[in-house]
Structure formats: C-alpha cells, structure tokens
Amino acid sequence: MAQKDEIAGLESTHANTEMDTKEDETLKGTMEEQAQPELKRGFKNRHVNMFAIAGSIGTGLIIGSGEALASGGPGSILIAYIVMGMCVYTVMTAFAEMAIFAPMNKGFSGYATRFVDPALGFATGWNYFFKYSVLLANNLTATGLVIRYWREDINVGVWIAVFGVFVVALNFLPVEKFGETEFVMAIVKIIVLVGLILCCFIISLGGSPSEERIGFRYWNDPGAFAPYLAEGDLGRFVGFWSCIVQSAFMFMGCEVVGITYGEAKNPRKAIPRAVQQTIMRIAVFYIGGVIVLGTTVPYTNDLLLSANSQETSASASPFVVALKLAGIETLPAIVNACFLMFTVSFANSDIYIASRTLYGLARDKQAPAIFAKTNRWGVPVYAVIAASLFCCLAFLNVSTASGKVFGYFVSLSTVLGLINWLNIILTCYCFQQGVKAQGIARAGLPWRGPLQPYAAYVTFFVTVVVILFSGYEAFIGGFKVDKFITSYLGVVLYLFNILVFKA
C-alpha cells in the first residue's frame, strides 16, 4: 500500500490540476534555475501526439507479424490483436489517470515508488530499463534483417555498428531537436503504413496487375485458423496462442508515450489527447492491418513460412509478401527501404526511453547519482551512454543466425514488457485506494479512463496468463533450454530486483 505521507500529498497535487500554461512556464523557469539541471519540457504537444501514434509501430508489426500469420492464420491473429489491443488501451488509461492527477518526470518507476512501495518502483524502473535495452539490440538486429533483402554477403555486424553509432548520436541532441527528428520519422512511418494498408485493400479487391479479385478467399482456403506444432484442434489452439504471445510483443511500446510526459510542455492537455489516439492507432494500424493482410497473403505461402526459420529476413514481412504475390515488382524494394528507416527510428526511441528510465531511477536514489546529471540542454548524458552500451548485445548476430537472435530478444522483451503492464495496473490500483482514503471520489478525478477500474482487473488477469504460458514452445517437441530461459528470465530478474531492494 502507498505510504501515508505520500498519499497525504495527493490533495495538494489535485488542487493544482487546473494550472494553466503560464503557470507551467513559471515552473519550468524555476526548474532551470536549480543547481542540479533537470529534464527540460521541450516536447511540444505535436511531438507527444506523434510519439503516441507512431511509438508502437515496431519491428513486431512489420516483421514479426509474418511469423504470427504463418503460425495462427488470419482468424487467430485478428482475435489476438483485438484482445491484446484492449489490454494495452486499458494500461494506457490506467497510467493516464495517475499522470494527469499527479504529473512527475520520473516515469513509471516514480509512480510505483510513490503510490505502492519503493521496492516496486526499483523493480519497475530497472525492468523497464532492461526491456528497452534489449529492444535496442532487437531493433539493431532488425536493421540487418532488412538489409539482407538486398545484400546477404556483408556481415550483419557492419550494419549494427553503423546504425548503432547513428542512433546514439541522435540521443545527444537537445530534446527539442530529438522531438523534431522523431516527429518527422513518425510522419513517414504513418504515411507508409497507411499506404500499405490501402494497397493491400486494393489488391484484395482486384486492383493488382493480375486484376484477380481475392476478397476473403484465403479465409476459406487454406483457412482462417492454422495448426501450429501439432495437428487438428490442438494445433489450431497452439496457433492461436502463438498469435496471442506474438501480439503481446507487437503491442509492446504503446505505453511508451508515458515516458514523454515528464518533458511535455503542457501534460494536462497532451496526455488525454495522446491516450485517446491510442485506440485510433490500434484500430487503424493493427486491426485494419491484419484484416487486409489476411485477405492478400495465405498463411501457407513459402515466403511467409520462412518467418519461422532461423534465416528470417524482411522479405518475410507479410506486407512485402503481399506486394510480391500481387506481381508488383518495384514497390517491395521501396517498402523495404522504408522499413529500414522504421528500425532505425525504433532503435533511436529505445535509447531515449531507457535513458529517461535510468534518469528517473537515479532521481529516486535507486541508481547511481551520476545518471541523474544532465547537460545544459537537459539531456541525461550518462544515462544515454549507459543505455547505448546495450548496442553491443546485437553483435551476437555475428556468430549466430540473425533470425534466431531476433527470436531470443523477442521472447525476453515480451515478458519484460508484460511485467511492466502488471506494474502499471498494480500502481493504479494503489493510487485509486489512496485517493479514496483521502475522500476523493472517482468523479472528482481530472480525467477518468473508460470502464476503469474494472477493465484493469480483466487486463491484469489476461496479462498474468500470457506471462505464465509465454514459454509454451519450450515444452513442445522436447524441452528447449534456450526457449525456456529467454521466456522466463525476465520474471527472475524482476523478482531478484525486488529482493535485492528489500534485503
């Protein structure tokens, strides 16, 4: 439960929820005059809004969705996306209730420390840091997978080094410049994905060079639900569960916009708008995307099935496969080039999120104080350096197949991300109990999430089930040690962090 002295401070925080923009600027000036520099509120509303829309468009959608479609079929992946999409929206609204009521620049760990227990804040922060550090290596690995579309003779380590240096340099820019960079790349990502969804829709209606009208033919032949690792109904259920686990990874990052709240100029206006846009991007990019992919790509296609091999490349992306099957020759290469920019943008934001998380931990004295130091532009330079060191993990690809390493990173980051969802829901529950103890009814909150708090309870249960059975592949067809470790290592690290803090 939240400590009494922290909960007592909620009333004064709540009294400030009507602060206008001028008061926010005064606060900013006061912060800059302090001896210890802090993060600067350099993100404009449009930066935060675009971060919310494009933040979750990751490698899981452009590359990993091929594996999900091949494993479960169009029906399984559609249901899985709807279920996990509802979960991530619930997590977003739960966090937004706290962030709007009591704005702070310490990220998710800061709220866990204040409303639950410092041990949970410690574990949450380090878990989030490790998650995005692993995702950094994952996305640098993805750059190599994308480039293999053109060149397979150049060692992937070369591209990891080149793009690693580039994204590290971007993160030393002032937050205003960083925000503009991500803003531009986010616009490109949105335009490309909307264009691909429309293109697949046109192909299914007979707009391809072959003029063949496909419609929902592939939902009947080969079918809507694919068997995976087994035959019959059991295989179809395993295929569906594979899509659930894969979609959990694909939705990892939807909540990352919460990290930008500490550097938003007017969080009380930016946060509600960003949260509401979450449901839009889920409906358009994910639900809309898998519907059109299911109508243009059969799950039995050889290129799509290569997504389950150790030699995965970006050509296994269902978007690229759809264009190839339609007989469009030039566009797949152009789309692949756009995917390369996607992966670079993802790696760029991974360093940003990991460094700000480490900064928040240092501010709470849960990490070495050096990580709380910022330069005159408000950039936590030492935290950026620490996060950037995880680029080295991606060099595992030099001696191991890129597709296999990509799978390792996917499994580990998925569990770490799901644990973060649980932490946010648990923190929100304690927050709600705290404001209730202070005599503040839900109707008195400045912003309330739809169907809360009941939606959070359902999401908590679903997330726990997904975590427990995320390593199902380790037990099918003989015990696989590597799958088991990467699927559950995150749980061990999380519990270890709590025990270390309590010791």
XYZ file of C-alpha atoms in Angstrom:
503
model
C 0.000 0.000 0.000
C 1.100 3.563 -0.550
C 2.768 5.203 2.390
C 0.665 7.660 4.392
C 2.950 10.626 3.967
C 2.926 10.214 0.186
C -0.826 9.801 -0.043
C -1.312 12.888 2.099
C 0.403 14.891 -0.604
C -2.175 13.918 -3.210
C -4.686 16.553 -2.118
C -2.269 19.390 -2.763
C -1.342 17.857 -6.120
C -5.001 17.508 -7.026
C -5.604 21.158 -6.174
C -3.140 22.126 -8.914
C -4.796 20.195 -11.731
C -6.302 23.368 -13.159
C -2.898 25.058 -13.585
C -2.783 26.908 -16.908
C 0.026 27.171 -19.426
C 1.549 30.288 -17.851
C 1.971 28.507 -14.544
C 3.635 25.610 -16.330
C 6.134 28.033 -17.850
C 6.835 29.527 -14.418
C 7.539 26.042 -13.096
C 9.877 25.444 -15.993
C 11.822 28.598 -15.211
C 12.132 27.609 -11.573
C 13.480 24.189 -12.518
C 16.124 25.664 -14.806
C 17.399 27.906 -12.022
C 18.154 24.960 -9.733
C 21.777 23.999 -9.218
C 21.107 20.437 -10.389
C 19.882 20.550 -14.014
C 16.789 18.510 -14.810
C 14.941 17.310 -17.864
C 13.561 20.221 -19.826
C 9.978 20.390 -21.022
C 10.960 20.666 -24.668
C 8.400 18.304 -26.172
C 5.565 20.177 -27.831
C 2.056 18.749 -27.943
C 2.529 17.632 -31.538
C 5.698 15.743 -30.526
C 3.845 13.902 -27.775
C 0.856 13.203 -30.033
C 3.024 11.807 -32.811
C 5.053 9.785 -30.315
C 1.773 8.268 -29.141
C 0.651 7.390 -32.664
C 3.940 6.035 -34.013
C 5.576 4.795 -30.814
C 4.116 1.313 -31.060
C 4.754 0.786 -34.775
C 7.696 -1.522 -34.183
C 9.511 -4.457 -35.727
C 6.806 -6.725 -34.367
C 4.302 -5.232 -36.792
C 6.462 -5.049 -39.900
C 8.465 -8.287 -39.462
C 7.066 -10.313 -36.545
C 3.525 -10.236 -37.892
C 4.699 -12.576 -40.649
C 5.530 -15.234 -38.074
C 2.192 -14.718 -36.328
C 0.220 -15.034 -39.571
C 2.157 -18.163 -40.568
C 1.634 -19.729 -37.141
C -2.023 -18.995 -36.492
C -3.691 -17.866 -39.706
C -5.768 -14.714 -40.346
C -8.567 -15.573 -37.893
C -6.241 -16.252 -34.961
C -4.147 -13.138 -35.486
C -7.237 -10.914 -35.773
C -8.725 -12.182 -32.495
C -5.349 -11.964 -30.765
C -4.854 -8.360 -31.866
C -8.293 -7.356 -30.625
C -7.731 -8.978 -27.213
C -4.259 -7.546 -26.650
C -5.278 -4.188 -28.141
C -7.966 -3.848 -25.496
C -5.398 -4.746 -22.821
C -2.877 -2.123 -23.900
C -5.546 0.566 -24.090
C -6.564 -0.283 -20.541
C -2.954 0.018 -19.389
C -2.672 3.389 -21.105
C -5.803 4.790 -19.483
C -4.770 3.471 -16.062
C -1.440 5.260 -16.254
C -3.014 8.418 -17.650
C -5.286 8.748 -14.612
C -2.208 8.954 -12.385
C -0.145 11.112 -14.733
C -2.858 13.749 -15.120
C -3.682 13.826 -11.416
C -0.047 13.991 -10.240
C 2.382 14.909 -13.069
C 6.023 13.976 -12.456
C 9.123 13.447 -14.591
C 10.280 10.161 -13.056
C 8.431 7.822 -15.400
C 6.633 4.636 -14.423
C 9.044 3.792 -11.613
C 8.377 7.140 -9.937
C 4.662 6.404 -9.672
C 5.301 2.870 -8.372
C 7.640 4.291 -5.726
C 5.175 6.955 -4.629
C 1.912 5.037 -4.650
C 2.971 1.461 -3.833
C 6.423 0.752 -2.466
C 9.995 1.875 -3.241
C 10.879 -1.768 -3.900
C 8.266 -1.954 -6.671
C 9.499 1.338 -8.082
C 13.039 -0.028 -8.083
C 11.989 -3.254 -9.813
C 9.712 -1.446 -12.272
C 12.367 1.042 -13.285
C 15.141 -1.482 -13.787
C 12.755 -3.846 -15.562
C 11.775 -1.067 -17.950
C 15.410 -0.127 -18.469
C 16.383 -3.706 -19.328
C 13.357 -4.131 -21.588
C 14.234 -1.212 -23.812
C 17.916 -2.020 -23.705
C 17.059 -5.467 -25.067
C 14.721 -3.894 -27.627
C 17.596 -1.672 -28.731
C 19.598 -4.782 -29.601
C 16.483 -6.284 -31.168
C 15.928 -3.323 -33.469
C 19.574 -3.110 -34.470
C 19.289 -6.804 -35.330
C 16.239 -5.925 -37.417
C 18.303 -3.468 -39.477
C 20.467 -6.402 -40.527
C 17.390 -8.469 -41.362
C 16.027 -5.659 -43.512
C 19.285 -5.105 -45.407
C 19.515 -8.835 -46.161
C 16.750 -8.153 -48.680
C 19.491 -6.668 -50.910
C 22.830 -7.873 -49.538
C 23.427 -11.161 -47.762
C 27.180 -11.200 -48.321
C 28.007 -8.390 -45.854
C 28.290 -9.365 -42.203
C 25.364 -8.039 -40.180
C 27.821 -6.669 -37.597
C 28.789 -3.925 -40.035
C 25.244 -2.567 -40.177
C 24.809 -2.879 -36.425
C 27.892 -0.722 -35.899
C 26.903 1.893 -38.488
C 23.327 2.371 -37.346
C 24.262 1.984 -33.687
C 26.608 4.970 -33.874
C 23.964 6.976 -35.707
C 21.158 6.469 -33.176
C 23.475 7.071 -30.228
C 24.488 10.419 -31.734
C 20.831 11.405 -32.191
C 20.164 10.898 -28.496
C 22.709 13.531 -27.506
C 20.671 16.192 -29.286
C 18.618 18.638 -27.182
C 15.166 17.251 -26.531
C 13.596 19.819 -28.897
C 15.790 18.577 -31.762
C 15.229 14.948 -30.784
C 11.480 15.573 -30.765
C 11.593 17.089 -34.248
C 13.631 14.139 -35.555
C 11.185 11.596 -34.177
C 8.278 13.741 -35.379
C 9.481 13.600 -38.981
C 10.239 9.869 -38.867
C 6.875 9.204 -37.240
C 5.084 11.015 -40.066
C 6.933 8.870 -42.621
C 6.041 5.688 -40.701
C 2.376 6.619 -40.616
C 2.244 7.535 -44.302
C 3.961 4.292 -45.325
C 1.787 2.060 -43.171
C -1.447 3.746 -44.213
C -0.309 3.435 -47.831
C 0.471 -0.280 -47.383
C -2.885 -0.966 -45.757
C -4.687 0.811 -48.592
C -2.538 -1.005 -51.148
C -3.372 -4.414 -49.664
C -7.038 -3.456 -49.592
C -6.911 -2.504 -53.276
C -5.095 -5.750 -54.131
C -7.795 -7.812 -52.389
C -10.448 -6.005 -54.462
C -8.708 -6.831 -57.732
C -6.532 -3.755 -58.192
C -3.284 -5.695 -58.721
C -1.623 -6.137 -62.165
C -3.278 -9.577 -62.391
C -6.696 -7.980 -61.722
C -7.592 -11.026 -59.624
C -10.275 -10.298 -57.025
C -9.227 -12.151 -53.858
C -11.631 -10.928 -51.201
C -11.724 -13.288 -48.222
C -10.778 -16.348 -50.290
C -7.795 -17.188 -48.078
C -10.070 -17.347 -45.024
C -11.643 -20.433 -46.680
C -8.605 -21.853 -48.455
C -6.240 -22.599 -46.702
C -8.466 -21.415 -43.824
C -8.815 -18.887 -41.031
C -7.068 -20.900 -38.299
C -3.702 -22.527 -38.930
C -2.390 -25.544 -36.975
C 0.997 -24.977 -35.337
C 3.355 -27.550 -33.794
C 0.512 -30.101 -33.692
C -2.378 -31.367 -35.782
C -6.123 -30.874 -35.512
C -7.835 -28.774 -32.864
C -4.810 -28.837 -30.580
C -2.629 -27.446 -33.357
C -5.136 -24.696 -34.112
C -5.293 -23.747 -30.429
C -1.498 -23.632 -30.231
C -1.517 -21.472 -33.354
C -3.977 -19.090 -31.721
C -1.887 -18.926 -28.540
C 1.201 -18.257 -30.648
C -0.614 -15.232 -32.075
C -1.522 -14.042 -28.560
C 2.138 -14.136 -27.481
C 3.293 -12.544 -30.732
C 0.694 -9.777 -30.487
C 1.851 -9.047 -26.930
C 5.281 -8.277 -28.381
C 3.801 -6.256 -31.226
C 1.915 -4.051 -28.780
C 4.975 -3.533 -26.600
C 5.693 0.163 -26.696
C 2.158 1.511 -26.915
C 2.612 2.834 -23.373
C 5.991 4.476 -24.081
C 4.344 7.839 -24.646
C 4.099 7.943 -20.850
C 7.859 8.489 -20.721
C 7.444 11.750 -22.650
C 5.025 13.195 -20.092
C 7.917 14.433 -17.976
C 9.180 16.522 -20.896
C 5.816 17.665 -22.269
C 5.196 21.419 -22.026
C 1.546 21.037 -21.063
C 0.943 17.460 -19.825
C -2.629 18.150 -18.715
C -3.638 18.801 -22.303
C -1.178 16.499 -24.077
C -1.841 13.324 -22.079
C -5.611 12.919 -22.675
C -5.168 13.576 -26.382
C -2.322 11.065 -26.627
C -4.295 8.401 -24.784
C -7.350 8.849 -26.967
C -5.182 8.419 -30.041
C -4.128 5.010 -28.736
C -7.445 3.450 -29.696
C -7.179 5.043 -33.153
C -3.771 3.562 -33.931
C -4.827 0.162 -32.603
C -7.881 0.169 -34.872
C -6.115 1.511 -37.970
C -2.613 0.082 -37.885
C -3.156 -3.225 -36.111
C -6.748 -4.340 -36.579
C -7.027 -2.803 -40.041
C -3.588 -4.099 -40.978
C -4.210 -7.739 -40.093
C -7.598 -7.732 -41.805
C -6.136 -6.688 -45.165
C -3.102 -8.953 -44.729
C -5.401 -11.910 -44.118
C -7.123 -11.200 -47.428
C -3.934 -10.851 -49.502
C -1.489 -13.437 -48.073
C -2.249 -17.147 -47.454
C -0.552 -18.460 -44.327
C 0.838 -21.382 -46.348
C 2.936 -19.148 -48.619
C 6.601 -20.225 -48.726
C 7.937 -16.692 -48.189
C 5.725 -16.248 -45.156
C 6.718 -19.616 -43.720
C 10.359 -18.504 -43.872
C 9.469 -16.183 -40.988
C 9.674 -19.232 -38.720
C 13.187 -20.118 -39.827
C 16.486 -19.040 -38.345
C 17.265 -17.148 -41.522
C 14.405 -14.688 -41.233
C 14.674 -11.575 -43.373
C 12.466 -8.613 -44.071
C 11.184 -10.392 -47.189
C 9.152 -12.489 -44.715
C 7.155 -9.372 -43.804
C 3.576 -10.051 -44.880
C 3.409 -6.571 -46.425
C 6.327 -7.361 -48.739
C 4.910 -10.826 -49.453
C 1.533 -9.304 -50.368
C 3.148 -6.970 -52.894
C 5.185 -9.793 -54.422
C 2.168 -12.081 -54.738
C 0.283 -9.277 -56.456
C 3.005 -9.099 -59.120
C 4.200 -5.606 -58.166
C 7.932 -5.612 -58.912
C 9.441 -2.283 -57.837
C 7.361 -1.366 -54.803
C 8.623 -4.175 -52.481
C 12.174 -2.795 -52.588
C 10.922 0.731 -51.851
C 8.836 -0.531 -48.928
C 11.830 -2.438 -47.620
C 13.874 0.774 -47.680
C 11.142 2.439 -45.609
C 11.287 -0.470 -43.172
C 14.985 0.250 -42.690
C 14.119 3.776 -41.583
C 11.499 2.270 -39.270
C 14.021 0.076 -37.477
C 16.468 2.968 -37.074
C 13.692 5.093 -35.578
C 12.759 2.281 -33.194
C 16.354 1.923 -32.006
C 16.547 5.692 -31.575
C 13.474 5.789 -29.321
C 14.694 2.735 -27.376
C 17.777 4.620 -26.189
C 15.640 7.622 -25.299
C 13.198 5.575 -23.205
C 15.904 3.514 -21.477
C 17.953 6.602 -20.603
C 14.964 8.519 -19.194
C 14.005 5.495 -17.136
C 17.523 5.294 -15.713
C 17.395 9.021 -15.030
C 14.171 8.565 -13.058
C 15.742 5.768 -11.030
C 18.705 7.966 -10.187
C 16.408 10.809 -9.132
C 14.736 8.374 -6.713
C 18.169 7.255 -5.457
C 17.582 3.791 -6.890
C 20.500 4.047 -9.300
C 23.919 5.743 -9.105
C 23.522 9.531 -8.798
C 25.668 10.142 -11.881
C 22.778 9.027 -14.099
C 20.669 11.951 -12.822
C 23.125 14.523 -14.156
C 22.139 16.410 -17.288
C 23.954 18.802 -19.572
C 22.859 22.368 -20.280
C 20.324 21.092 -22.830
C 18.654 18.866 -20.244
C 19.964 15.620 -21.764
C 20.924 12.943 -19.169
C 24.216 12.201 -20.905
C 25.490 9.480 -18.577
C 22.153 7.673 -18.715
C 22.271 7.857 -22.525
C 25.780 6.374 -22.506
C 24.693 3.520 -20.224
C 21.696 2.690 -22.416
C 23.809 2.872 -25.573
C 26.203 0.215 -24.295
C 23.490 -2.380 -24.891
C 24.041 -1.941 -28.606
C 26.812 -4.491 -28.070
C 24.218 -7.220 -27.436
C 23.244 -7.019 -31.084
C 26.703 -8.272 -32.061
C 25.545 -11.750 -31.040
C 24.373 -11.879 -34.664
C 27.970 -12.098 -35.835
C 28.281 -15.736 -34.713
C 24.601 -16.787 -34.598
C 21.847 -16.600 -37.211
C 20.112 -13.217 -37.068
C 16.643 -14.736 -37.083
C 17.469 -16.890 -34.052
C 18.907 -13.954 -32.090
C 15.901 -11.853 -33.083
C 13.661 -14.553 -31.593
C 15.639 -14.548 -28.347
C 15.262 -10.795 -27.973
C 11.550 -11.000 -28.821
C 10.898 -13.575 -26.079
C 12.866 -11.708 -23.418
C 11.478 -8.254 -24.198
C 7.895 -9.584 -24.378
C 7.982 -10.903 -20.811
C 9.704 -7.757 -19.539
C 7.063 -5.627 -21.236
C 4.154 -7.647 -19.860
C 5.566 -7.342 -16.343
C 5.593 -3.579 -16.839
C 1.885 -3.701 -17.693
C 1.223 -5.534 -14.422
C 3.228 -2.931 -12.507
C 1.245 -0.062 -14.035
C -2.083 -1.706 -13.192
C -0.976 -2.519 -9.636
C 0.278 1.044 -9.155
C -3.006 2.469 -10.448
C -4.958 0.248 -8.058
C -2.976 1.559 -5.075
C -3.370 5.106 -6.401
C -7.140 4.666 -6.526
C -7.170 3.319 -2.978
C -5.075 6.297 -1.887
C -7.341 8.972 -3.330
C -10.352 7.112 -1.926
C -8.768 7.210 1.533
C -8.418 10.987 1.134
C -12.123 11.310 0.439
C -11.718 11.967 -3.302
C -14.307 10.093 -5.378
C -13.565 8.898 -8.924
C -15.941 11.565 -10.178
C -13.539 14.128 -8.733
C -10.532 12.978 -10.768
C -9.499 15.385 -13.543
C -9.591 12.520 -16.077
C -11.090 9.029 -15.859
C -10.374 6.099 -18.122
C -13.303 4.294 -19.786
C -14.506 1.171 -17.942
C -11.951 1.730 -15.196
C -11.155 0.263 -12.722
C -12.887 -2.965 -13.853
C -11.106 -3.124 -17.211
C -7.791 -3.048 -15.348
C -8.744 -6.140 -13.337
C -9.507 -8.108 -16.506
C -6.284 -6.938 -18.154
C -4.283 -7.922 -15.072
C -5.658 -11.479 -15.266
C -5.067 -11.797 -19.031
C -1.510 -10.485 -18.706
C -0.648 -12.927 -15.911
C -1.907 -15.846 -18.031
C 0.124 -14.723 -21.047
C 3.290 -14.422 -18.928
C 2.830 -17.880 -17.388
C 2.344 -19.603 -20.735
C 4.542 -17.434 -22.962
C 7.215 -20.143 -22.998
C 4.907 -22.862 -24.336
C 7.283 -23.689 -27.213
C 9.950 -24.774 -24.722
C 7.797 -27.789 -23.787
C 6.538 -28.887 -27.217
C 8.584 -31.414 -29.167
C 11.138 -31.871 -26.406
C 12.355 -29.454 -23.754
C 14.254 -26.485 -25.235
C 16.544 -24.815 -22.721
C 17.164 -21.654 -24.764
C 13.422 -21.016 -25.259
C 12.720 -21.596 -21.584
C 15.446 -19.206 -20.417
C 14.527 -16.355 -22.759
C 10.813 -16.769 -21.967
C 11.135 -16.612 -18.181
C 14.423 -14.845 -17.471
C 12.541 -11.548 -17.200
C 10.407 -12.895 -14.324
C 13.521 -13.983 -12.441
C 15.196 -10.589 -12.948
C 12.071 -8.792 -11.749
C 11.762 -10.826 -8.551
C 15.515 -10.567 -7.973
C 15.327 -6.757 -8.121
C 12.564 -6.667 -5.504
C 14.507 -8.996 -3.187
C 17.717 -7.004 -3.632
C 15.969 -3.762 -2.676
C 14.283 -5.369 0.341
C 17.498 -7.018 1.563
